[in-house]
Short mmCIF file of C-alpha atoms in Angstrom, two decimals:
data_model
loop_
_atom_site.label_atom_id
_atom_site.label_comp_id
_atom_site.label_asym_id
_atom_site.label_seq_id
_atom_site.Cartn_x
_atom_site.Cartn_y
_atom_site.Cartn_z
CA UNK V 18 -10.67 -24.68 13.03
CA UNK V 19 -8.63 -24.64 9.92
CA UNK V 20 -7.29 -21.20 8.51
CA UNK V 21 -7.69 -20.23 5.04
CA UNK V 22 -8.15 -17.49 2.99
CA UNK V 23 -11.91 -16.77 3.68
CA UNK V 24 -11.33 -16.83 7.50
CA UNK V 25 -11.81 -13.54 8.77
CA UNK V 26 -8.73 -11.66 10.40
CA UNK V 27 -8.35 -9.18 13.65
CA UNK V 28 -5.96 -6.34 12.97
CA UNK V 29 -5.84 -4.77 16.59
CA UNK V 30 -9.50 -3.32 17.04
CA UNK V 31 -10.86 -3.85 13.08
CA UNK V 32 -11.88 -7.05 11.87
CA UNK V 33 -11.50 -8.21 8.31
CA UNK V 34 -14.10 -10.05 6.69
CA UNK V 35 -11.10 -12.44 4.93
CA UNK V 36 -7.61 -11.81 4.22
CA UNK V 37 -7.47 -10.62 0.70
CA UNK V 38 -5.66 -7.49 0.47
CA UNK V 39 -6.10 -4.53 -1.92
CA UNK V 40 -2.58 -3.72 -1.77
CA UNK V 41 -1.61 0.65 -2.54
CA UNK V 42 -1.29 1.21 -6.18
CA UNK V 43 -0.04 4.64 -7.10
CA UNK V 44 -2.17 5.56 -10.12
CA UNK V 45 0.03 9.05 -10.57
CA UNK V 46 -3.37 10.91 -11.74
CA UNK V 47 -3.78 13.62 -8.85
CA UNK V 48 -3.73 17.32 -9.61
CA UNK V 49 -2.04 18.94 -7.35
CA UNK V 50 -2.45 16.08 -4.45
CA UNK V 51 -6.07 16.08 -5.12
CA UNK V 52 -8.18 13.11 -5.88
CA UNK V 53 -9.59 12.96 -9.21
CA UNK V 54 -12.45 11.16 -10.95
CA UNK V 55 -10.36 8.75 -11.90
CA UNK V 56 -9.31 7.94 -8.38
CA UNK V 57 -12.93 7.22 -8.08
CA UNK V 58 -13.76 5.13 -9.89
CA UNK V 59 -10.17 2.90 -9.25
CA UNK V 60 -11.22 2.38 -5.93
CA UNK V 61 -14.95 1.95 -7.15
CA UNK V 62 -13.73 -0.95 -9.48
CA UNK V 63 -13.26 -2.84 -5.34
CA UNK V 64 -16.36 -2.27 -4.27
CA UNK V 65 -18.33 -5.31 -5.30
CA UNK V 66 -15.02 -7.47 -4.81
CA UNK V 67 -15.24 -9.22 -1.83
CA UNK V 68 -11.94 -8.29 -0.77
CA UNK V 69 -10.85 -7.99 3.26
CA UNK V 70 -9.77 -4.90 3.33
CA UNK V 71 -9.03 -2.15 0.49
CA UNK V 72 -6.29 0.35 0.69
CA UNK V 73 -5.55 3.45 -1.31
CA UNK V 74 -2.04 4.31 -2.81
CA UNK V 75 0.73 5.44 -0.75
CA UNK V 76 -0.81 9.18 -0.44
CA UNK V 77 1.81 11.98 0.49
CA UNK V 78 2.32 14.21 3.35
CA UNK V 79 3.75 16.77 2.07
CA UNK V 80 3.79 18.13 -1.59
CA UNK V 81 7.93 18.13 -1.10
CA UNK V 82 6.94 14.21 -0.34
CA UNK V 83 5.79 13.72 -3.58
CA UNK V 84 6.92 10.56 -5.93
CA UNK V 85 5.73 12.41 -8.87
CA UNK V 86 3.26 16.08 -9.75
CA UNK V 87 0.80 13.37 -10.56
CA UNK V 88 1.06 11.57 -7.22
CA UNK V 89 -2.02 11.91 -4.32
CA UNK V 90 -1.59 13.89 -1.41
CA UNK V 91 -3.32 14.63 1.91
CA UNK V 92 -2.23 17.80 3.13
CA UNK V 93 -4.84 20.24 2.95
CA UNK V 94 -8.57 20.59 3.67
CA UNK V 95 -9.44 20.09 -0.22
CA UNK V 96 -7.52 16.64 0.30
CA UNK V 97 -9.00 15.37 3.19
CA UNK V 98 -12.80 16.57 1.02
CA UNK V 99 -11.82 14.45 -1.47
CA UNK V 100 -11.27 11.22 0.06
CA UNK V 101 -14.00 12.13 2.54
CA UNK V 102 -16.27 11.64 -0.49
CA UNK V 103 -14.52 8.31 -1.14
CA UNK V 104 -14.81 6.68 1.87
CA UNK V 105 -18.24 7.40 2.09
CA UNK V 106 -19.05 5.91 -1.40
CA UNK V 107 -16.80 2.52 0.10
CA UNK V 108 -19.03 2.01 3.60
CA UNK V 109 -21.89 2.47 2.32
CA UNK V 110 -21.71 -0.17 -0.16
CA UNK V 111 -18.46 -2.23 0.44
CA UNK V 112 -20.27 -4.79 2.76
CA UNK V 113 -18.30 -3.87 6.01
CA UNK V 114 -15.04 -4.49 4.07
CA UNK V 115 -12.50 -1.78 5.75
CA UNK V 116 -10.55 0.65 4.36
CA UNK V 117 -7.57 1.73 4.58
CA UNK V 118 -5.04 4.29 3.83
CA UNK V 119 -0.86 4.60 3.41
CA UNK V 120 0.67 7.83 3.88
CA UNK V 121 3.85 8.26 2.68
CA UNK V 122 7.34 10.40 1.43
CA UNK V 123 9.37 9.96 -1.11
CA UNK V 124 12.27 11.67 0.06
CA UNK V 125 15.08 11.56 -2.30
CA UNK V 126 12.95 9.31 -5.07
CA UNK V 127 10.79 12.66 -5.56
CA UNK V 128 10.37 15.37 -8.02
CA UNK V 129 10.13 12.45 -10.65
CA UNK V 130 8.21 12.09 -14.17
CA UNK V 131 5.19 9.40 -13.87
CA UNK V 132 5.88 5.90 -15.19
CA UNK V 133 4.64 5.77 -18.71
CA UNK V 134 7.12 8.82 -19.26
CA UNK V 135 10.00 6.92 -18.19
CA UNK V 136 10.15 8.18 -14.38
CA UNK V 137 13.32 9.92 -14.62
CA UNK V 138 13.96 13.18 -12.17
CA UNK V 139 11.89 15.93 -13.60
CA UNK V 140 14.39 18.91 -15.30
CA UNK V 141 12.00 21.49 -16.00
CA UNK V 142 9.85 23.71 -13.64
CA UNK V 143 7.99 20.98 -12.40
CA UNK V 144 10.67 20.18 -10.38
CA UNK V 145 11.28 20.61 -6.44
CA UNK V 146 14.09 20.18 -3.92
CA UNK V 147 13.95 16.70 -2.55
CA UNK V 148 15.01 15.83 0.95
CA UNK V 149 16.43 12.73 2.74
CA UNK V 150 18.87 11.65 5.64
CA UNK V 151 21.86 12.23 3.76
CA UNK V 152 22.69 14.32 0.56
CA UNK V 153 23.31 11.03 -1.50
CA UNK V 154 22.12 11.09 -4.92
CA UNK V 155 19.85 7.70 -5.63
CA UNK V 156 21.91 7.22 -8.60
CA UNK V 157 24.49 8.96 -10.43
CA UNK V 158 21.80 11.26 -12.67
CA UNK V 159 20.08 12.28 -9.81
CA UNK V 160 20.14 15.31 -8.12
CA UNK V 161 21.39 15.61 -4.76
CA UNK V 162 18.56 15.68 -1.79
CA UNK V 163 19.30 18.08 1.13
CA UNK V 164 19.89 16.39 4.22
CA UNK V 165 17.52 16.92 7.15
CA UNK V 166 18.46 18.51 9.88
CA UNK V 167 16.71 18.36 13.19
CA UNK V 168 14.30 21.43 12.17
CA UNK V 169 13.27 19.23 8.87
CA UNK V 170 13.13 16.18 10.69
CA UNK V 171 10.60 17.90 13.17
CA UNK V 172 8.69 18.90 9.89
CA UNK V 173 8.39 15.85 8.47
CA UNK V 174 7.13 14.44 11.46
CA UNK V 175 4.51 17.26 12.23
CA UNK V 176 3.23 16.70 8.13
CA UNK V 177 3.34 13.11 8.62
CA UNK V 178 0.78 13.18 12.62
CA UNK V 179 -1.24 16.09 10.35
CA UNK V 180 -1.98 13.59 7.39
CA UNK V 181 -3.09 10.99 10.13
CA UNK V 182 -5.18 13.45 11.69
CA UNK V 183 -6.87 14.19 8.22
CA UNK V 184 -7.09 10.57 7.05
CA UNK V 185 -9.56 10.52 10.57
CA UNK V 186 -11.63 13.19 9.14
CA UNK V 187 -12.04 11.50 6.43
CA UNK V 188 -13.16 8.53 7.51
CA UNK V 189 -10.41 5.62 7.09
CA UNK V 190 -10.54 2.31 9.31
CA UNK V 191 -6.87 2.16 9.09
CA UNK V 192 -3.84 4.04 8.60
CA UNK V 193 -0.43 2.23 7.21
CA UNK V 194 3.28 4.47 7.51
CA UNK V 195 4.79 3.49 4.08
CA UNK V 196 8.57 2.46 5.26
CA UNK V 197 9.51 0.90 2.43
CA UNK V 198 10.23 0.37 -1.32
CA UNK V 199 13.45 3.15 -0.73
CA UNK V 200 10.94 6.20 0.13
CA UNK V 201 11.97 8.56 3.10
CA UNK V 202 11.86 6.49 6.09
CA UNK V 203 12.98 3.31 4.48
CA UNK V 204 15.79 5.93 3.49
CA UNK V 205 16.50 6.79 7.22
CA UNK V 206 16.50 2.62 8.00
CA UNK V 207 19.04 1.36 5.30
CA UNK V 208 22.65 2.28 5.14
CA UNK V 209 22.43 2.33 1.66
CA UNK V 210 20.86 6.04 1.97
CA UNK V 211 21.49 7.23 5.07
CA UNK V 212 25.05 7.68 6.14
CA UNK V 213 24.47 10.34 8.91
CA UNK V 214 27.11 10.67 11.76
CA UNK V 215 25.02 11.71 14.32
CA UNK V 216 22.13 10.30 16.44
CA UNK V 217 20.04 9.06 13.27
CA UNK V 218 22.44 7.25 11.57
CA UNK V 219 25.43 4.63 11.85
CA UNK V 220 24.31 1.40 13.81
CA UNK V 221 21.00 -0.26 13.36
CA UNK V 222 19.46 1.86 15.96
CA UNK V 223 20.25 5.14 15.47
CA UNK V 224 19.06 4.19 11.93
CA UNK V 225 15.50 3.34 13.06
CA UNK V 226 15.33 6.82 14.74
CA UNK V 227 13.75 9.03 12.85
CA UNK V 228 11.37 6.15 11.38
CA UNK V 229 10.35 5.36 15.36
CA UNK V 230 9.80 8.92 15.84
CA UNK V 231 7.37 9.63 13.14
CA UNK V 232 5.56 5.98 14.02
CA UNK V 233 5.15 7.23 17.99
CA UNK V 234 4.46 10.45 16.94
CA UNK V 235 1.19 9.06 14.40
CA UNK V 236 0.71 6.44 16.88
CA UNK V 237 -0.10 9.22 19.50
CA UNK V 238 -2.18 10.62 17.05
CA UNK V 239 -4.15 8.25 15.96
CA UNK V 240 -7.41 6.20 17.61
CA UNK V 241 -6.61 3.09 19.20
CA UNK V 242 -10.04 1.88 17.80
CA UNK V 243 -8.69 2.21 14.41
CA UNK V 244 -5.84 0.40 12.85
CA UNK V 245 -2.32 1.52 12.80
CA UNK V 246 0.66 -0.62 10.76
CA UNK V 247 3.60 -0.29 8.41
CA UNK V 248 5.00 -1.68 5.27
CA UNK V 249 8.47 -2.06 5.84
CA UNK V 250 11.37 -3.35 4.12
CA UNK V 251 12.32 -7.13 4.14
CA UNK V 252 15.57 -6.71 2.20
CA UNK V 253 17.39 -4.60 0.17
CA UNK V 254 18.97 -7.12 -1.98
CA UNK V 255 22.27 -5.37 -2.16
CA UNK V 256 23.50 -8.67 -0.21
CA UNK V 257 26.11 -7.77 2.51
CA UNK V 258 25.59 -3.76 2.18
CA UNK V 259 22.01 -2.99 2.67
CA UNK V 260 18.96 -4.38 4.80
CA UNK V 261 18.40 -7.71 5.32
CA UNK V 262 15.40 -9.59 7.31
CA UNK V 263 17.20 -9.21 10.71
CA UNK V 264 16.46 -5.64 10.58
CA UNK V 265 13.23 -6.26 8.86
CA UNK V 266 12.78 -8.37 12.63
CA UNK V 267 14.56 -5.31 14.75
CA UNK V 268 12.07 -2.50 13.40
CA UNK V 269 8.95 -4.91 13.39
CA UNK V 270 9.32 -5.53 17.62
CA UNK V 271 10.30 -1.82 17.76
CA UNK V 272 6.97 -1.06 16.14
CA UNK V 273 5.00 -3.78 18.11
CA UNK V 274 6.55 -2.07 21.18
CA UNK V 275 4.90 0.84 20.03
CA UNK V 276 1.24 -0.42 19.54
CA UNK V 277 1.32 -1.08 16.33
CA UNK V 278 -1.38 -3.99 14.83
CA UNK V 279 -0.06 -4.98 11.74
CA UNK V 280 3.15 -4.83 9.37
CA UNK V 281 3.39 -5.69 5.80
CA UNK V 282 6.88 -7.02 4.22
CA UNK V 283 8.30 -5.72 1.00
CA UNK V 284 11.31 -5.49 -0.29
CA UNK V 285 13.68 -3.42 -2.37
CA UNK V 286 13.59 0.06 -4.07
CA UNK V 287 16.52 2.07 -1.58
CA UNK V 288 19.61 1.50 -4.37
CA UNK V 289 19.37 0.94 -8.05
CA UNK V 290 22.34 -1.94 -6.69
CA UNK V 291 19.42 -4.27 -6.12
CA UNK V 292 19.46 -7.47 -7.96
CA UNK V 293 15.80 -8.97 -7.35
CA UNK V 294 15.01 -12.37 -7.77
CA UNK V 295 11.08 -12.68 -8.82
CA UNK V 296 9.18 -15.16 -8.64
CA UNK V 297 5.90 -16.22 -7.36
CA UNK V 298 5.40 -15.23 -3.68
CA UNK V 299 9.16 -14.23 -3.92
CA UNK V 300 8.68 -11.70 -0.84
CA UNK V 301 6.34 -14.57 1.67
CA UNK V 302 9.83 -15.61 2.96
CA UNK V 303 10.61 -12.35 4.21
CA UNK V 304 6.68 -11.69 6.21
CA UNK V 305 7.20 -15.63 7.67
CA UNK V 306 10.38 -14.84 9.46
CA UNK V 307 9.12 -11.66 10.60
CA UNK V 308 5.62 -13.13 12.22
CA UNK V 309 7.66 -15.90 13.21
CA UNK V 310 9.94 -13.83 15.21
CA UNK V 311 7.84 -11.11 16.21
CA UNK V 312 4.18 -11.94 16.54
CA UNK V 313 2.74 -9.33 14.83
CA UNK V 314 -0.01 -9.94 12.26
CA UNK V 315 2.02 -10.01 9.11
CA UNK V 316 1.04 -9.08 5.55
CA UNK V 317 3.01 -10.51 2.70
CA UNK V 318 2.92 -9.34 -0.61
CA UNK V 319 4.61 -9.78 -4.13
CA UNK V 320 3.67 -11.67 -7.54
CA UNK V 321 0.62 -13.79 -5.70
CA UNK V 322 -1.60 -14.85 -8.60
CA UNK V 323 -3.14 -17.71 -7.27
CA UNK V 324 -6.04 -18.59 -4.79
CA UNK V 325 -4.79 -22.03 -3.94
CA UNK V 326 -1.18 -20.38 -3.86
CA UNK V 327 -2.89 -17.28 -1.69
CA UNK V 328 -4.45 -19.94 0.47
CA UNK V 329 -1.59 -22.34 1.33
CA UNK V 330 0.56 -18.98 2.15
CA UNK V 331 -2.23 -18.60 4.98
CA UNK V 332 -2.86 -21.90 6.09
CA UNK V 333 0.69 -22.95 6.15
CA UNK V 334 0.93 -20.25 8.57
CA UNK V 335 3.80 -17.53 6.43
CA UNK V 336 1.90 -14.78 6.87
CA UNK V 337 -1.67 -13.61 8.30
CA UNK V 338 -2.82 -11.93 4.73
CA UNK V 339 -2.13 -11.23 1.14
CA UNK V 340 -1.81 -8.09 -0.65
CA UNK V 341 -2.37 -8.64 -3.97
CA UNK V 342 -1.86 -5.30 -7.09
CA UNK V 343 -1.64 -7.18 -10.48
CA UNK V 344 -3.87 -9.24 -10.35
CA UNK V 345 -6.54 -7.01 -8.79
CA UNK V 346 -6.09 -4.71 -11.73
CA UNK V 347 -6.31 -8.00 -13.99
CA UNK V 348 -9.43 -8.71 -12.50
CA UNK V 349 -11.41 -6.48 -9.98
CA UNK V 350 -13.17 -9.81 -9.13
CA UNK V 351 -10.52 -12.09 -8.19
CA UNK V 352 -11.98 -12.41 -4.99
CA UNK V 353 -15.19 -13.97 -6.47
CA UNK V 354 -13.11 -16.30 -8.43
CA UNK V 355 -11.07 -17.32 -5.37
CA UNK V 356 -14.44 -18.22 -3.32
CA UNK V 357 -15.59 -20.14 -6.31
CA UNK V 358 -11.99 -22.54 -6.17
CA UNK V 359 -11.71 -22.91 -2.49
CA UNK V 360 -15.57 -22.81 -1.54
CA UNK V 361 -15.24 -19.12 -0.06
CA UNK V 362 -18.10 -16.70 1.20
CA UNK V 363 -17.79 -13.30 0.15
CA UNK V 364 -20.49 -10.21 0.57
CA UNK V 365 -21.47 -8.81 -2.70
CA UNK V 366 -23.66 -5.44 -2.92
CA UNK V 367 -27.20 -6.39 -3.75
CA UNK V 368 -26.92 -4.41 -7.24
CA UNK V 369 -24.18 -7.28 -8.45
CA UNK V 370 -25.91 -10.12 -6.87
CA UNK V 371 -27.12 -11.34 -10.49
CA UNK V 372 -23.88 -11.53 -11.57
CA UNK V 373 -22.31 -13.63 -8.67
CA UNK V 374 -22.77 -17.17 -10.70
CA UNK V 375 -23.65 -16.20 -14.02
CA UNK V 376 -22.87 -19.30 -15.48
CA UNK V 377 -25.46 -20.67 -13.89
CA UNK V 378 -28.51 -18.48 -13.96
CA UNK V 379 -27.72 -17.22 -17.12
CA UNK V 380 -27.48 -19.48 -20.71
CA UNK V 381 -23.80 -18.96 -22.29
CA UNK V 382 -25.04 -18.73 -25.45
CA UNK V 383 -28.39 -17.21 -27.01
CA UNK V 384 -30.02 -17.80 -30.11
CA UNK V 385 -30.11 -14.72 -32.38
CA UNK V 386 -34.17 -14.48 -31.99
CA UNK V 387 -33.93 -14.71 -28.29
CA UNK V 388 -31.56 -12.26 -27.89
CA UNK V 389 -33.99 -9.68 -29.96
CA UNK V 390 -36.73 -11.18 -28.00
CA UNK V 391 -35.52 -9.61 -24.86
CA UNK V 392 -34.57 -6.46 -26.45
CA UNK V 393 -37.91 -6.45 -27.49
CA UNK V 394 -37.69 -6.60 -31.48
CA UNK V 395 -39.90 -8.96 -33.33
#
């Protein structure tokens, strides 16, 4: 049998209805870590979509592990409430669609203003003390992180086997360790940011440490009849200095050795070096040599706008899914227009059924009299 984008998808013990990907969108509109309406109804927006699997934004460990004030967290009881409450809401009506969660910290990228206010490091008394491997500014206007010693590092891993444990109370199918896009233990991997002289740092393994650590450490922690992964870093693009897809290869079998189900490839964010070249699917490259070379079920992600290009990534065999962001928040129902170009199923809550082929139940243009017909006006 053929694979395509409709065809469902085992990720160790959860199954995915198809492989259409919610990828984690920071939406930098928690107070104080905690969930707000607005993080309700985001994740609300997904759950007539159809998609595979949904996941929340990276969500941090610690409040130190923040990106930004505004940025979700999960380490206290009021956290864990919150997305309790969403989870709930997503199984109940999200026809058997997972979900899934990404815990994360920033490390040295913390302590930041939010997006739309330019994202710089914050100067006022917002601001925190940011940690990392080594006490190397991300760029020159940056303050300089404290390095982690071995009592932080033991910290970091207790907060980050403490957010997996509340993620279970909470409910999630699936728990992803964000390694990537330059936050703390993409940090720890790329010699870009960590320049360490001791155990953690120097050659390629000594690098992936710390980052093995706190992925045992979770792995321990967490049910093996739930989902356990990573997004990790493909390349740095800071060509002949930083990352490149043969670590992206070395930490993937490390983390298969480990248990892990599932990795998803990105790429960049550790050096503001990088010199990205976008383009549609410009990441799938990266996620095919790693499933290639590892045979892990591989995620790819990055400027995928298309069904039939979503498809052919799938059936051509690059990577297992898609995670998709832009055009998700484009268009909550994507996935509906995806099964209508490539003859896909999808499960749709009875409450949206009507709407599922509205061009066809429903004339595309009414009269001015019928229209006040129905409403009931003469």
């Amino acid at each position: 049998m053929s694979i395509g984008l409709f065809s469902p998808l085992q990720l160790g013990p959860i199954a995915l209805p198809n492989r259409i990907v919610l990828s984690p969108m920071c939406q930098y509109s928690a107070i104080e870590g905690l969930a707000q309406p607005w993080h309700r109804v985001h994740l609300g927006r997904y759950i007539a979509s159809g998609l595979g699997l949904v996941m929340t934004e990276a969500t941090h460990v610690s409040a130190q592990g923040r990106i930004t004030p505004a940025c979700l967290g999960l380490y206290d009881e009021a956290h864990e409430a919150a997305l309790a409450e969403i989870v709930r809401f997503h199984r109940a009506w999200a026809g058997g669609a997972p979900i899934g969660i990404q815990l994360a910290h920033a490390g040295r990228k913390g302590s930041s203003e939010v997006p739309w206010r330019g994202g710089a490091p914050l100067d006022d008394t917002r601001a925190w003390t940011t940690v990392a491997p080594s006490a190397l500014r991300f760029d020159a206007h940056w303050p300089a992180p404290v390095a982690l010693d071995a009592g932080g590092m033991a910290r970091v891993r207790g907060e980050f086997v403490r957010a997996a444990e509340r993620a279970l109370g909470a409910g999630f199918d699936l728990v992803e360790l964000h390694a990537a896009h330059g936050y703390l233990l993409h940090q720890f991997l790329s010699p870009l940011a960590n320049r360490r002289d001791d155990g953690y740092g120097g050659a390629r393994q000594r690098r992936m440490r710390f980052p093995l650590e706190v992925a045992a450490a979770v792995r321990a922690a967490w049910p093996k009849d739930r989902a356990l992964g990573a997004r990790i870093p493909g390349y740095d693009w800071v060509p002949g200095d930083g990352l490149d897809v043969e670590d992206a290869i070395a930490f993937a079998a490390e983390l298969k050795s480990l248990g892990f189900d599932f990795v998803d490839v990105s790429s960049g964010g550790v050096s503001p070096r990088q010199q990205i070249k976008t383009g549609p699917g410009y990441q799938v490259r990266f996620a095919a040599a790693v499933k290639a070379a590892v045979g892990l079920p591989t995620i790819c992600v990055g400027m995928i706008f298309d069904a039939h290009q979503a498809n052919a990534i799938v059936a051509d065999g690059q990577a297992d899914a898609v995670m998709m962001a832009r055009a998700l928040l484009n268009d909550p129902l994507w996935v509906w227009r995806a099964a209508d170009a490539l003859d896909g199923d999808v499960a749709i809550p009875n409450p949206y059924l009507r709407g599922r082929r509205v061009g066809v139940d429903v004339p595309r243009e009414l009269r001015p009299e019928d229209v006040r017909r129905r409403a009931g006006v003469s």
